[in-house]
């Protein structure tokens, strides 16, 4: 059985903001801003601390989709954050990028 929450969510028939063969985006369950979307690679990468050169094409793809997802969410201004390690606030051990915007961004993720 797959234990990783985000590996499970990407396969679930739950609402997605965006998905393709490499990445999935979905709304954060506890939004910290009016728009708070999580963008993940389908591949289980534990965190940004585990990124290697082999992930280059995947992450380039993910980053090219960020402005598309932001625009579709109505954002002109936005922030992208990734936490690596519990000491930095990471609570789900599957690489994810928080895309936040739509209001004041004086928050900690
Ligand atoms: P981080 O703390 O940086 O690892 O971010 C994990 C994020 O996942 C948090 O913002 C949580 O609110 C979010 N989250 C946890 N469980 C779920 C879920 N089932 N669906 C969507 N987002 C979730
Ligand atoms: Zn995973």
XYZ file of C-alpha atoms and ligand atoms in Angstrom:
133
model
C 0.000 0.000 0.000
C 1.166 3.497 -0.854
C 1.795 5.377 2.377
C 2.610 8.792 0.978
C -0.316 11.236 1.208
C 0.545 13.128 -1.962
C 1.218 9.921 -3.917
C -2.298 8.873 -2.899
C -3.910 12.242 -3.666
C -2.462 12.389 -7.169
C -4.140 9.058 -8.001
C -7.452 9.871 -6.320
C -10.481 11.038 -8.215
C -10.435 14.276 -6.211
C -10.601 17.768 -7.720
C -7.383 18.941 -9.303
C -6.409 22.446 -10.343
C -4.116 21.086 -13.047
C -2.648 17.731 -14.009
C -0.619 16.194 -16.765
C 1.629 13.174 -17.127
C 4.364 14.658 -14.918
C 2.781 16.972 -12.349
C -0.405 17.563 -10.379
C -1.760 20.714 -8.711
C -4.539 20.798 -6.131
C -5.890 23.170 -3.505
C -4.275 23.103 -0.074
C -6.674 21.658 2.507
C -5.844 24.475 4.956
C -5.299 27.551 2.794
C -3.060 30.264 4.244
C -3.992 32.754 1.504
C -7.066 33.306 -0.719
C -5.321 31.184 -3.356
C -3.156 28.366 -1.983
C -2.339 25.646 -4.455
C 0.128 22.788 -4.041
C 2.067 21.696 -7.105
C 3.784 18.304 -7.004
C 5.720 16.078 -9.349
C 3.993 12.712 -9.759
C 7.361 11.133 -8.991
C 7.925 10.617 -5.280
C 10.796 12.941 -4.446
C 11.031 13.446 -0.689
C 11.937 17.130 -0.715
C 13.976 19.799 -2.463
C 16.947 18.421 -0.547
C 16.748 15.260 -2.690
C 16.679 16.950 -6.080
C 19.393 15.660 -8.411
C 20.378 16.535 -11.986
C 18.156 13.668 -13.210
C 15.142 15.700 -12.063
C 16.109 18.674 -14.208
C 13.659 18.170 -17.067
C 10.814 17.314 -14.693
C 11.361 20.439 -12.599
C 11.805 22.646 -15.645
C 8.441 21.346 -16.814
C 6.880 22.008 -13.406
C 8.201 25.567 -13.336
C 6.891 26.341 -16.806
C 3.424 25.367 -15.571
C 3.538 27.605 -12.496
C 2.702 30.845 -14.369
C -0.053 29.015 -16.253
C -1.591 27.691 -13.029
C -1.209 31.111 -11.370
C -2.867 32.895 -14.292
C -5.720 30.368 -14.386
C -6.223 31.011 -10.652
C -6.527 34.732 -11.370
C -3.166 35.671 -9.908
C -0.925 38.357 -11.330
C 1.259 38.517 -8.214
C 2.180 35.364 -6.357
C 4.776 33.573 -4.240
C 6.175 30.036 -4.580
C 7.588 28.302 -1.502
C 8.971 24.853 -0.809
C 9.934 23.637 2.649
C 12.689 21.014 2.873
C 12.854 19.167 6.184
C 10.766 19.397 9.324
C 13.028 22.106 10.671
C 11.939 24.269 7.748
C 8.262 23.405 8.248
C 7.870 20.451 5.877
C 5.006 18.242 7.056
C 4.445 16.051 3.961
C 7.505 14.216 2.665
C 6.718 14.484 -1.040
C 8.227 17.468 -2.844
C 5.624 20.204 -3.212
C 5.562 23.857 -4.115
C 3.110 26.169 -2.384
C 1.670 28.712 -4.823
C 0.045 31.480 -2.817
C -1.500 34.807 -3.654
C -4.660 36.824 -3.833
C -4.064 38.692 -0.585
C -1.440 39.854 1.892
C 1.536 37.478 1.976
C 2.887 38.293 5.429
C 2.557 34.633 6.408
C 4.796 31.674 7.162
C 4.112 28.389 5.378
P 4.415 21.615 4.208
O 4.024 21.918 5.625
O 5.283 22.644 3.557
O 4.971 20.198 4.080
O 3.066 21.654 3.369
C 2.143 20.616 3.415
C 0.816 21.210 3.051
O -0.068 20.152 2.740
C 0.164 22.030 4.165
O -0.037 23.372 3.729
C -1.148 21.292 4.429
O -2.230 22.164 4.701
C -1.347 20.533 3.124
N -2.157 19.333 3.201
C -2.095 18.374 4.164
N -2.992 17.397 3.888
C -3.609 17.752 2.739
C -4.639 17.167 1.939
N -5.212 15.997 2.267
N -5.050 17.812 0.828
C -4.494 18.992 0.477
N -3.509 19.601 1.178
C -3.085 18.986 2.299
Zn 4.799 10.561 -2.522
